[in-house]
Amino acid sequence: MYDEEILHALKARQYNAIRANERTLLSEMQFTIERNSVRVDGNKSYSAEFLDALEGHGVTVMAPKSSDDRWIFGLPDVEDNYDNY
């Protein structure tokens, strides 16, 4: 009887956590000026659509091999030079 409600609540929680991670990453990218990469804990999750969109806009995405590793997002410099990682 409660199975569907519990499943929905858990999926919504996961969705909201992923969206929060994505908003945080975009904010950090926006305010990163002196570095050409953003490094994030490997236990963070991002949607495939979000990662594809980043890559489509010139951000190099290096996923962690384990949760002990870090996500690395290579950013273009302020002159849109993409080969300075």
PDB file of C-alpha atoms in Angstrom:
ATOM      1  CA  MET A   1       0.000   0.000   0.000  1.00  0.00           C
ATOM      2  CA  TYR A   2       2.782   2.451   0.847  1.00  0.00           C
ATOM      3  CA  ASP A   3       5.334   1.060  -1.601  1.00  0.00           C
ATOM      4  CA  GLU A   4       4.619   3.576  -4.378  1.00  0.00           C
ATOM      5  CA  GLU A   5       4.653   6.534  -1.991  1.00  0.00           C
ATOM      6  CA  ILE A   6       7.937   5.445  -0.442  1.00  0.00           C
ATOM      7  CA  LEU A   7       9.509   4.861  -3.855  1.00  0.00           C
ATOM      8  CA  HIS A   8       8.310   8.271  -5.055  1.00  0.00           C
ATOM      9  CA  ALA A   9       9.699   9.992  -1.937  1.00  0.00           C
ATOM     10  CA  LEU A  10      13.086   8.305  -2.328  1.00  0.00           C
ATOM     11  CA  LYS A  11      13.315   9.159  -6.034  1.00  0.00           C
ATOM     12  CA  ALA A  12      12.328  12.763  -5.332  1.00  0.00           C
ATOM     13  CA  ARG A  13      14.994  12.986  -2.640  1.00  0.00           C
ATOM     14  CA  GLN A  14      17.663  11.665  -5.030  1.00  0.00           C
ATOM     15  CA  TYR A  15      16.492  14.032  -7.797  1.00  0.00           C
ATOM     16  CA  ASN A  16      16.617  17.017  -5.441  1.00  0.00           C
ATOM     17  CA  ALA A  17      20.117  16.083  -4.239  1.00  0.00           C
ATOM     18  CA  ILE A  18      21.373  15.841  -7.825  1.00  0.00           C
ATOM     19  CA  ARG A  19      19.833  19.209  -8.721  1.00  0.00           C
ATOM     20  CA  ALA A  20      21.419  20.795  -5.639  1.00  0.00           C
ATOM     21  CA  ASN A  21      24.829  19.381  -6.670  1.00  0.00           C
ATOM     22  CA  GLU A  22      24.360  20.808 -10.162  1.00  0.00           C
ATOM     23  CA  ARG A  23      23.400  24.282  -8.896  1.00  0.00           C
ATOM     24  CA  THR A  24      26.380  24.303  -6.540  1.00  0.00           C
ATOM     25  CA  LEU A  25      28.771  23.300  -9.325  1.00  0.00           C
ATOM     26  CA  LEU A  26      27.428  25.967 -11.694  1.00  0.00           C
ATOM     27  CA  SER A  27      27.822  28.595  -8.991  1.00  0.00           C
ATOM     28  CA  GLU A  28      31.398  27.528  -8.324  1.00  0.00           C
ATOM     29  CA  MET A  29      32.179  27.620 -12.069  1.00  0.00           C
ATOM     30  CA  GLN A  30      30.707  31.104 -12.310  1.00  0.00           C
ATOM     31  CA  PHE A  31      32.929  32.509  -9.589  1.00  0.00           C
ATOM     32  CA  THR A  32      36.128  30.592 -10.463  1.00  0.00           C
ATOM     33  CA  ILE A  33      38.389  33.148 -12.090  1.00  0.00           C
ATOM     34  CA  GLU A  34      42.010  32.309 -11.372  1.00  0.00           C
ATOM     35  CA  ARG A  35      41.780  28.544 -11.863  1.00  0.00           C
ATOM     36  CA  ASN A  36      40.949  26.608 -15.011  1.00  0.00           C
ATOM     37  CA  SER A  37      39.345  23.684 -13.262  1.00  0.00           C
ATOM     38  CA  VAL A  38      36.866  22.898 -10.536  1.00  0.00           C
ATOM     39  CA  ARG A  39      37.412  19.810  -8.397  1.00  0.00           C
ATOM     40  CA  VAL A  40      34.517  18.220  -6.538  1.00  0.00           C
ATOM     41  CA  ASP A  41      34.230  15.253  -4.180  1.00  0.00           C
ATOM     42  CA  GLY A  42      33.728  11.966  -5.999  1.00  0.00           C
ATOM     43  CA  ASN A  43      30.638  11.089  -3.987  1.00  0.00           C
ATOM     44  CA  LYS A  44      28.594  13.820  -5.737  1.00  0.00           C
ATOM     45  CA  SER A  45      26.096  12.772  -8.407  1.00  0.00           C
ATOM     46  CA  TYR A  46      25.140  14.593 -11.597  1.00  0.00           C
ATOM     47  CA  SER A  47      22.588  13.743 -14.272  1.00  0.00           C
ATOM     48  CA  ALA A  48      23.814  12.520 -17.641  1.00  0.00           C
ATOM     49  CA  GLU A  49      21.948  15.390 -19.326  1.00  0.00           C
ATOM     50  CA  PHE A  50      23.785  17.929 -17.159  1.00  0.00           C
ATOM     51  CA  LEU A  51      27.198  16.414 -17.892  1.00  0.00           C
ATOM     52  CA  ASP A  52      26.414  16.279 -21.619  1.00  0.00           C
ATOM     53  CA  ALA A  53      25.387  19.941 -21.559  1.00  0.00           C
ATOM     54  CA  LEU A  54      28.633  20.912 -19.823  1.00  0.00           C
ATOM     55  CA  GLU A  55      30.679  19.067 -22.430  1.00  0.00           C
ATOM     56  CA  GLY A  56      28.585  20.650 -25.180  1.00  0.00           C
ATOM     57  CA  HIS A  57      29.680  24.044 -23.878  1.00  0.00           C
ATOM     58  CA  GLY A  58      33.382  23.238 -23.814  1.00  0.00           C
ATOM     59  CA  VAL A  59      33.774  21.972 -20.248  1.00  0.00           C
ATOM     60  CA  THR A  60      35.968  18.881 -19.977  1.00  0.00           C
ATOM     61  CA  VAL A  61      34.420  16.389 -17.551  1.00  0.00           C
ATOM     62  CA  MET A  62      36.655  13.840 -15.847  1.00  0.00           C
ATOM     63  CA  ALA A  63      34.553  11.498 -13.721  1.00  0.00           C
ATOM     64  CA  PRO A  64      36.019   9.896 -10.605  1.00  0.00           C
ATOM     65  CA  LYS A  65      36.967   6.241 -10.791  1.00  0.00           C
ATOM     66  CA  SER A  66      35.831   5.800  -7.164  1.00  0.00           C
ATOM     67  CA  SER A  67      34.206   7.903  -4.469  1.00  0.00           C
ATOM     68  CA  ASP A  68      37.708   8.526  -3.059  1.00  0.00           C
ATOM     69  CA  ASP A  69      38.675  10.306  -6.300  1.00  0.00           C
ATOM     70  CA  ARG A  70      37.405  13.712  -7.341  1.00  0.00           C
ATOM     71  CA  TRP A  71      35.355  15.012 -10.234  1.00  0.00           C
ATOM     72  CA  ILE A  72      37.435  17.395 -12.338  1.00  0.00           C
ATOM     73  CA  PHE A  73      35.746  19.935 -14.572  1.00  0.00           C
ATOM     74  CA  GLY A  74      38.177  21.644 -16.944  1.00  0.00           C
ATOM     75  CA  LEU A  75      37.064  25.170 -17.793  1.00  0.00           C
ATOM     76  CA  PRO A  76      38.067  27.389 -20.701  1.00  0.00           C
ATOM     77  CA  ASP A  77      39.959  30.482 -19.675  1.00  0.00           C
ATOM     78  CA  VAL A  78      38.288  33.863 -19.851  1.00  0.00           C
ATOM     79  CA  GLU A  79      39.392  34.272 -23.483  1.00  0.00           C
ATOM     80  CA  ASP A  80      37.639  30.986 -24.413  1.00  0.00           C
ATOM     81  CA  ASN A  81      40.924  29.117 -24.851  1.00  0.00           C
ATOM     82  CA  TYR A  82      40.055  25.471 -24.292  1.00  0.00           C
ATOM     83  CA  ASP A  83      43.502  23.873 -24.316  1.00  0.00           C
ATOM     84  CA  ASN A  84      44.991  25.144 -21.067  1.00  0.00           C
ATOM     85  CA  TYR A  85      44.231  22.370 -18.565  1.00  0.00           C
TER      86      TYR A  85
END
